[in-house]
Amino acid sequence: MQPRLTDPAALARNRQRARPDALFLFEAARDDLQDRLTLVNRSFTAPAVVTGQPQIWDNALPGATIVADCETLALAPQAHDLVLHSHALHWAEDPVGQLIQCRRALRPDGFFLASLFGGRTLQELRASLASAEAEVTGGLSPRVAPMAEIRDMGGLLQRAGFALPVADAFTLTVTYASALHLMRDLRAMGEGNALDARLRRPTRRAVLLRAAEIYAETHADAEGRIPASFEILVLTGWAPDESQPQPLRPGSAKARLADALATRETKLID
Protein backbone atom coordinates (compact mmCIF):
# COMPACT_ATOMS: atom_id res chain seq x y z
CA MET A 1 0.00 0.00 0.00
CA GLN A 2 1.33 3.44 -0.92
CA PRO A 3 2.03 5.57 2.17
CA ARG A 4 -0.32 8.46 2.79
CA LEU A 5 0.88 12.04 2.98
CA THR A 6 -1.74 13.31 5.43
CA ASP A 7 -3.39 11.77 8.46
CA PRO A 8 -7.06 12.80 7.97
CA ALA A 9 -7.93 12.30 11.63
CA ALA A 10 -5.03 14.49 12.77
CA LEU A 11 -5.89 17.18 10.22
CA ALA A 12 -9.53 17.23 11.34
CA ARG A 13 -8.48 17.38 14.99
CA ASN A 14 -6.08 20.25 14.31
CA ARG A 15 -8.75 22.22 12.48
CA GLN A 16 -11.30 21.66 15.25
CA ARG A 17 -8.82 23.18 17.71
CA ALA A 18 -8.30 26.30 15.57
CA ARG A 19 -9.20 29.60 17.18
CA PRO A 20 -11.20 32.15 15.14
CA ASP A 21 -8.81 34.95 16.13
CA ALA A 22 -5.82 33.03 14.72
CA LEU A 23 -7.11 32.58 11.16
CA PHE A 24 -5.68 35.86 9.85
CA LEU A 25 -3.64 34.16 7.09
CA PHE A 26 -6.70 32.37 5.73
CA GLU A 27 -8.67 35.61 5.92
CA ALA A 28 -5.93 37.41 3.97
CA ALA A 29 -5.99 34.67 1.32
CA ARG A 30 -9.79 34.86 1.18
CA ASP A 31 -9.67 38.63 0.72
CA ASP A 32 -7.16 38.20 -2.11
CA LEU A 33 -9.47 35.73 -3.87
CA GLN A 34 -12.37 38.15 -3.52
CA ASP A 35 -10.27 41.00 -4.91
CA ARG A 36 -9.33 38.88 -7.92
CA LEU A 37 -12.97 38.07 -8.56
CA THR A 38 -13.74 41.77 -8.91
CA LEU A 39 -11.31 41.87 -11.83
CA VAL A 40 -13.24 39.22 -13.75
CA ASN A 41 -15.84 40.74 -16.04
CA ARG A 42 -18.46 38.17 -15.19
CA SER A 43 -21.45 37.79 -12.87
CA PHE A 44 -21.53 34.44 -11.08
CA THR A 45 -24.87 32.98 -10.05
CA ALA A 46 -23.91 29.52 -8.79
CA PRO A 47 -20.62 29.72 -6.84
CA ALA A 48 -19.08 26.98 -4.71
CA VAL A 49 -16.24 27.10 -2.18
CA VAL A 50 -14.06 24.13 -1.23
CA THR A 51 -12.43 24.83 2.13
CA GLY A 52 -11.18 23.38 5.38
CA GLN A 53 -12.08 26.62 7.20
CA PRO A 54 -15.78 27.17 6.39
CA GLN A 55 -16.15 29.76 9.16
CA ILE A 56 -14.11 32.35 7.26
CA TRP A 57 -16.53 32.17 4.33
CA ASP A 58 -19.65 32.92 6.38
CA ASN A 59 -21.41 35.75 4.51
CA ALA A 60 -18.28 36.33 2.37
CA LEU A 61 -19.82 34.97 -0.85
CA PRO A 62 -23.63 35.09 -0.60
CA GLY A 63 -25.40 32.08 -2.05
CA ALA A 64 -22.25 29.98 -2.31
CA THR A 65 -22.28 26.23 -1.73
CA ILE A 66 -19.63 25.47 0.92
CA VAL A 67 -18.10 21.98 0.81
CA ALA A 68 -15.31 20.31 2.77
CA ASP A 69 -11.98 19.47 1.13
CA CYS A 70 -12.56 15.71 1.35
CA GLU A 71 -10.97 13.30 -1.13
CA THR A 72 -14.35 13.14 -2.90
CA LEU A 73 -15.81 16.62 -3.16
CA ALA A 74 -19.56 17.06 -2.68
CA LEU A 75 -19.93 18.92 -5.98
CA ALA A 76 -22.39 17.92 -8.69
CA PRO A 77 -21.11 17.83 -12.29
CA GLN A 78 -21.55 21.13 -14.17
CA ALA A 79 -23.54 22.63 -11.30
CA HIS A 80 -21.47 25.78 -10.81
CA ASP A 81 -20.18 28.71 -12.83
CA LEU A 82 -17.54 29.49 -10.18
CA VAL A 83 -15.51 27.19 -7.92
CA LEU A 84 -13.05 28.50 -5.33
CA HIS A 85 -10.62 26.13 -3.63
CA SER A 86 -9.73 28.07 -0.50
CA HIS A 87 -6.34 27.34 1.06
CA ALA A 88 -6.62 23.59 1.48
CA LEU A 89 -4.79 22.06 -1.50
CA HIS A 90 -1.49 21.89 0.39
CA TRP A 91 -3.00 19.14 2.56
CA ALA A 92 -4.57 17.23 -0.36
CA GLU A 93 -3.53 13.62 -0.79
CA ASP A 94 -4.25 13.95 -4.52
CA PRO A 95 -4.13 17.61 -5.61
CA VAL A 96 -4.65 16.77 -9.29
CA GLY A 97 -7.74 14.78 -8.33
CA GLN A 98 -9.06 17.78 -6.42
CA LEU A 99 -8.50 20.01 -9.46
CA ILE A 100 -10.19 17.53 -11.79
CA GLN A 101 -13.25 17.36 -9.53
CA CYS A 102 -13.45 21.16 -9.46
CA ARG A 103 -13.22 21.33 -13.24
CA ARG A 104 -15.97 18.74 -13.64
CA ALA A 105 -18.19 20.73 -11.27
CA LEU A 106 -17.92 23.76 -13.55
CA ARG A 107 -20.24 24.57 -16.41
CA PRO A 108 -18.56 25.24 -19.77
CA ASP A 109 -16.58 28.49 -19.51
CA GLY A 110 -16.91 28.40 -15.70
CA PHE A 111 -14.16 30.00 -13.64
CA PHE A 112 -11.82 28.29 -11.14
CA LEU A 113 -9.77 30.14 -8.53
CA ALA A 114 -7.65 28.61 -5.78
CA SER A 115 -5.14 29.58 -3.13
CA LEU A 116 -2.72 27.42 -1.18
CA PHE A 117 0.57 27.62 0.70
CA GLY A 118 3.59 27.39 -1.61
CA GLY A 119 6.99 25.76 -1.28
CA ARG A 120 8.74 28.74 0.35
CA THR A 121 6.29 28.78 3.25
CA LEU A 122 7.99 28.53 6.66
CA GLN A 123 11.39 28.05 5.05
CA GLU A 124 13.05 29.63 8.09
CA LEU A 125 11.26 27.34 10.56
CA ARG A 126 11.92 24.22 8.51
CA ALA A 127 15.64 24.92 8.32
CA SER A 128 15.86 25.70 12.05
CA LEU A 129 13.96 22.58 13.09
CA ALA A 130 16.03 20.37 10.81
CA SER A 131 19.31 21.75 12.16
CA ALA A 132 18.15 21.46 15.77
CA GLU A 133 16.83 17.93 15.45
CA ALA A 134 19.94 16.71 13.66
CA GLU A 135 22.11 18.31 16.34
CA VAL A 136 20.14 17.05 19.35
CA THR A 137 18.93 13.62 18.20
CA GLY A 138 21.17 12.79 15.26
CA GLY A 139 18.20 12.34 12.90
CA LEU A 140 15.29 14.02 11.15
CA SER A 141 11.53 13.47 11.25
CA PRO A 142 8.73 14.84 9.01
CA ARG A 143 7.43 18.11 10.47
CA VAL A 144 6.20 20.40 7.69
CA ALA A 145 4.08 19.19 4.77
CA PRO A 146 5.85 19.30 1.39
CA MET A 147 4.26 22.16 -0.53
CA ALA A 148 4.04 22.79 -4.25
CA GLU A 149 6.33 25.06 -6.24
CA ILE A 150 4.76 27.65 -8.50
CA ARG A 151 6.53 26.24 -11.56
CA ASP A 152 4.63 22.96 -11.10
CA MET A 153 1.13 24.31 -10.55
CA GLY A 154 0.46 25.53 -14.08
CA GLY A 155 1.22 22.03 -15.33
CA LEU A 156 -1.17 20.52 -12.77
CA LEU A 157 -3.94 22.83 -13.99
CA GLN A 158 -3.32 21.66 -17.55
CA ARG A 159 -3.32 18.00 -16.45
CA ALA A 160 -6.68 18.63 -14.77
CA GLY A 161 -8.12 19.88 -18.09
CA PHE A 162 -8.37 23.61 -17.39
CA ALA A 163 -8.13 26.11 -20.22
CA LEU A 164 -6.08 29.33 -19.96
CA PRO A 165 -4.26 28.19 -16.77
CA VAL A 166 -2.31 30.75 -14.74
CA ALA A 167 -0.32 30.36 -11.51
CA ASP A 168 1.18 33.26 -9.59
CA ALA A 169 2.38 33.90 -6.04
CA PHE A 170 2.94 36.48 -3.35
CA THR A 171 4.54 36.29 0.09
CA LEU A 172 3.20 37.42 3.45
CA THR A 173 5.80 37.95 6.18
CA VAL A 174 4.69 37.85 9.81
CA THR A 175 7.02 38.64 12.72
CA TYR A 176 6.99 36.90 16.10
CA ALA A 177 8.71 37.29 19.44
CA SER A 178 10.24 33.82 19.01
CA ALA A 179 9.97 30.57 17.09
CA LEU A 180 7.97 29.13 19.99
CA HIS A 181 5.36 31.87 19.52
CA LEU A 182 5.24 31.03 15.80
CA MET A 183 4.69 27.32 16.49
CA ARG A 184 1.97 28.20 19.00
CA ASP A 185 0.27 30.34 16.34
CA LEU A 186 0.44 27.56 13.74
CA ARG A 187 -1.31 25.24 16.19
CA ALA A 188 -3.94 27.92 16.90
CA MET A 189 -4.72 28.28 13.18
CA GLY A 190 -5.10 24.50 12.74
CA GLU A 191 -1.89 24.12 10.75
CA GLY A 192 -0.02 21.85 13.13
CA ASN A 193 1.78 18.73 11.95
CA ALA A 194 -0.78 16.36 10.38
CA LEU A 195 1.64 14.29 8.31
CA ASP A 196 0.95 10.58 8.41
CA ALA A 197 4.67 9.87 8.89
CA ARG A 198 5.07 12.31 11.80
CA LEU A 199 6.45 11.29 15.17
CA ARG A 200 3.64 9.90 17.32
CA ARG A 201 5.16 11.27 20.51
CA PRO A 202 5.82 14.83 21.71
CA THR A 203 8.94 16.48 20.31
CA ARG A 204 11.76 16.67 22.81
CA ARG A 205 11.87 20.02 24.56
CA ALA A 206 15.59 20.30 23.82
CA VAL A 207 14.87 20.17 20.08
CA LEU A 208 12.30 22.96 20.24
CA LEU A 209 14.48 25.20 22.40
CA ARG A 210 17.51 24.67 20.18
CA ALA A 211 15.40 25.37 17.06
CA ALA A 212 14.26 28.65 18.64
CA GLU A 213 17.88 29.57 19.32
CA ILE A 214 18.98 28.78 15.76
CA TYR A 215 16.01 30.69 14.33
CA ALA A 216 16.87 33.79 16.39
CA GLU A 217 20.58 33.58 15.64
CA THR A 218 19.92 33.31 11.91
CA HIS A 219 16.90 35.53 11.28
CA ALA A 220 16.14 37.89 14.19
CA ASP A 221 15.95 41.60 13.43
CA ALA A 222 17.45 44.43 15.48
CA GLU A 223 14.55 44.24 17.93
CA GLY A 224 14.92 40.49 18.41
CA ARG A 225 11.78 39.53 16.46
CA ILE A 226 11.91 36.69 13.94
CA PRO A 227 10.19 36.70 10.51
CA ALA A 228 8.03 33.86 9.19
CA SER A 229 7.45 33.67 5.44
CA PHE A 230 4.15 32.40 4.04
CA GLU A 231 4.13 32.00 0.26
CA ILE A 232 0.61 32.09 -1.19
CA LEU A 233 0.10 30.43 -4.58
CA VAL A 234 -2.96 31.49 -6.59
CA LEU A 235 -4.30 29.34 -9.43
CA THR A 236 -6.80 30.37 -12.09
CA GLY A 237 -8.33 28.45 -14.95
CA TRP A 238 -11.48 28.06 -17.00
CA ALA A 239 -13.61 25.07 -17.87
CA PRO A 240 -13.07 24.54 -21.62
CA ASP A 241 -15.57 26.09 -24.00
CA GLU A 242 -15.63 26.76 -27.76
CA SER A 243 -16.10 30.48 -27.14
CA GLN A 244 -12.64 30.81 -25.57
CA PRO A 245 -9.55 32.02 -27.48
CA GLN A 246 -7.77 29.15 -29.21
CA PRO A 247 -4.05 28.96 -30.05
CA LEU A 248 -3.11 29.16 -33.72
CA ARG A 249 -1.32 26.33 -35.47
CA PRO A 250 2.48 26.64 -35.49
CA GLY A 251 3.61 28.33 -38.69
CA SER A 252 0.25 29.97 -39.40
CA ALA A 253 1.37 33.52 -38.59
CA LYS A 254 0.79 36.09 -41.34
CA ALA A 255 3.14 38.78 -39.98
CA ARG A 256 6.78 38.76 -38.96
CA LEU A 257 7.73 39.68 -35.39
CA ALA A 258 10.83 41.48 -36.68
CA ASP A 259 8.60 43.79 -38.75
CA ALA A 260 6.40 44.58 -35.77
CA LEU A 261 9.47 45.43 -33.69
CA ALA A 262 11.14 47.34 -36.54
CA THR A 263 14.34 45.35 -36.14
CA ARG A 264 16.52 43.07 -38.23
CA GLU A 265 15.93 39.35 -38.06
CA THR A 266 19.00 37.24 -37.28
CA LYS A 267 18.63 33.72 -38.56
CA LEU A 268 19.94 30.88 -36.43
CA ILE A 269 22.69 28.68 -37.76
CA ASP A 270 21.52 25.10 -38.29
PDB file of N, CA, C and O in Angstrom, residues 37-44 81 108-111 238 243-244:
ATOM      1  N   LEU A  37     -11.675  38.254  -7.918  1.00  0.00           N
ATOM      2  CA  LEU A  37     -12.975  38.065  -8.559  1.00  0.00           C
ATOM      3  C   LEU A  37     -13.533  39.373  -9.106  1.00  0.00           C
ATOM      4  O   LEU A  37     -14.221  39.388 -10.135  1.00  0.00           O
ATOM      5  N   THR A  38     -13.232  40.482  -8.428  1.00  0.00           N
ATOM      6  CA  THR A  38     -13.737  41.771  -8.906  1.00  0.00           C
ATOM      7  C   THR A  38     -13.108  42.168 -10.237  1.00  0.00           C
ATOM      8  O   THR A  38     -13.651  43.022 -10.946  1.00  0.00           O
ATOM      9  N   LEU A  39     -11.975  41.554 -10.578  1.00  0.00           N
ATOM     10  CA  LEU A  39     -11.307  41.872 -11.835  1.00  0.00           C
ATOM     11  C   LEU A  39     -11.830  41.038 -12.999  1.00  0.00           C
ATOM     12  O   LEU A  39     -11.457  41.288 -14.155  1.00  0.00           O
ATOM     13  N   VAL A  40     -12.672  40.070 -12.701  1.00  0.00           N
ATOM     14  CA  VAL A  40     -13.242  39.221 -13.745  1.00  0.00           C
ATOM     15  C   VAL A  40     -14.559  39.829 -14.213  1.00  0.00           C
ATOM     16  O   VAL A  40     -15.471  40.037 -13.404  1.00  0.00           O
ATOM     17  N   ASN A  41     -14.648  40.101 -15.476  1.00  0.00           N
ATOM     18  CA  ASN A  41     -15.840  40.741 -16.038  1.00  0.00           C
ATOM     19  C   ASN A  41     -16.934  39.698 -16.251  1.00  0.00           C
ATOM     20  O   ASN A  41     -17.280  39.335 -17.377  1.00  0.00           O
ATOM     21  N   ARG A  42     -17.462  39.244 -15.129  1.00  0.00           N
ATOM     22  CA  ARG A  42     -18.459  38.171 -15.187  1.00  0.00           C
ATOM     23  C   ARG A  42     -19.291  38.201 -13.912  1.00  0.00           C
ATOM     24  O   ARG A  42     -18.766  38.480 -12.828  1.00  0.00           O
ATOM     25  N   SER A  43     -20.566  37.933 -14.034  1.00  0.00           N
ATOM     26  CA  SER A  43     -21.445  37.789 -12.871  1.00  0.00           C
ATOM     27  C   SER A  43     -21.662  36.302 -12.630  1.00  0.00           C
ATOM     28  O   SER A  43     -22.050  35.569 -13.548  1.00  0.00           O
ATOM     29  N   PHE A  44     -21.405  35.861 -11.404  1.00  0.00           N
ATOM     30  CA  PHE A  44     -21.531  34.441 -11.078  1.00  0.00           C
ATOM     31  C   PHE A  44     -22.803  34.217 -10.270  1.00  0.00           C
ATOM     32  O   PHE A  44     -23.057  34.901  -9.278  1.00  0.00           O
ATOM     33  N   ASP A  81     -20.915  27.864 -11.880  1.00  0.00           N
ATOM     34  CA  ASP A  81     -20.181  28.705 -12.825  1.00  0.00           C
ATOM     35  C   ASP A  81     -18.930  29.294 -12.196  1.00  0.00           C
ATOM     36  O   ASP A  81     -18.130  29.954 -12.866  1.00  0.00           O
ATOM     37  N   PRO A 108     -19.485  24.755 -18.736  1.00  0.00           N
ATOM     38  CA  PRO A 108     -18.562  25.245 -19.770  1.00  0.00           C
ATOM     39  C   PRO A 108     -18.293  26.744 -19.609  1.00  0.00           C
ATOM     40  O   PRO A 108     -19.216  27.516 -19.371  1.00  0.00           O
ATOM     41  N   ASP A 109     -17.040  27.122 -19.683  1.00  0.00           N
ATOM     42  CA  ASP A 109     -16.579  28.490 -19.506  1.00  0.00           C
ATOM     43  C   ASP A 109     -16.747  28.962 -18.062  1.00  0.00           C
ATOM     44  O   ASP A 109     -16.733  30.164 -17.792  1.00  0.00           O
ATOM     45  N   GLY A 110     -16.877  28.040 -17.111  1.00  0.00           N
ATOM     46  CA  GLY A 110     -16.911  28.404 -15.703  1.00  0.00           C
ATOM     47  C   GLY A 110     -15.505  28.714 -15.206  1.00  0.00           C
ATOM     48  O   GLY A 110     -14.503  28.271 -15.768  1.00  0.00           O
ATOM     49  N   PHE A 111     -15.432  29.473 -14.122  1.00  0.00           N
ATOM     50  CA  PHE A 111     -14.157  29.999 -13.635  1.00  0.00           C
ATOM     51  C   PHE A 111     -13.718  29.277 -12.375  1.00  0.00           C
ATOM     52  O   PHE A 111     -14.523  29.026 -11.469  1.00  0.00           O
ATOM     53  N   TRP A 238     -10.104  28.051 -16.500  1.00  0.00           N
ATOM     54  CA  TRP A 238     -11.481  28.057 -16.998  1.00  0.00           C
ATOM     55  C   TRP A 238     -11.865  26.663 -17.480  1.00  0.00           C
ATOM     56  O   TRP A 238     -11.021  25.945 -18.047  1.00  0.00           O
ATOM     57  N   SER A 243     -16.124  29.025 -27.013  1.00  0.00           N
ATOM     58  CA  SER A 243     -16.097  30.480 -27.139  1.00  0.00           C
ATOM     59  C   SER A 243     -14.768  31.091 -26.712  1.00  0.00           C
ATOM     60  O   SER A 243     -14.515  32.270 -26.939  1.00  0.00           O
ATOM     61  N   GLN A 244     -13.899  30.280 -26.095  1.00  0.00           N
ATOM     62  CA  GLN A 244     -12.637  30.805 -25.570  1.00  0.00           C
ATOM     63  C   GLN A 244     -11.602  30.955 -26.675  1.00  0.00           C
ATOM     64  O   GLN A 244     -11.658  30.262 -27.690  1.00  0.00           O
TER      65      GLN A 244
END
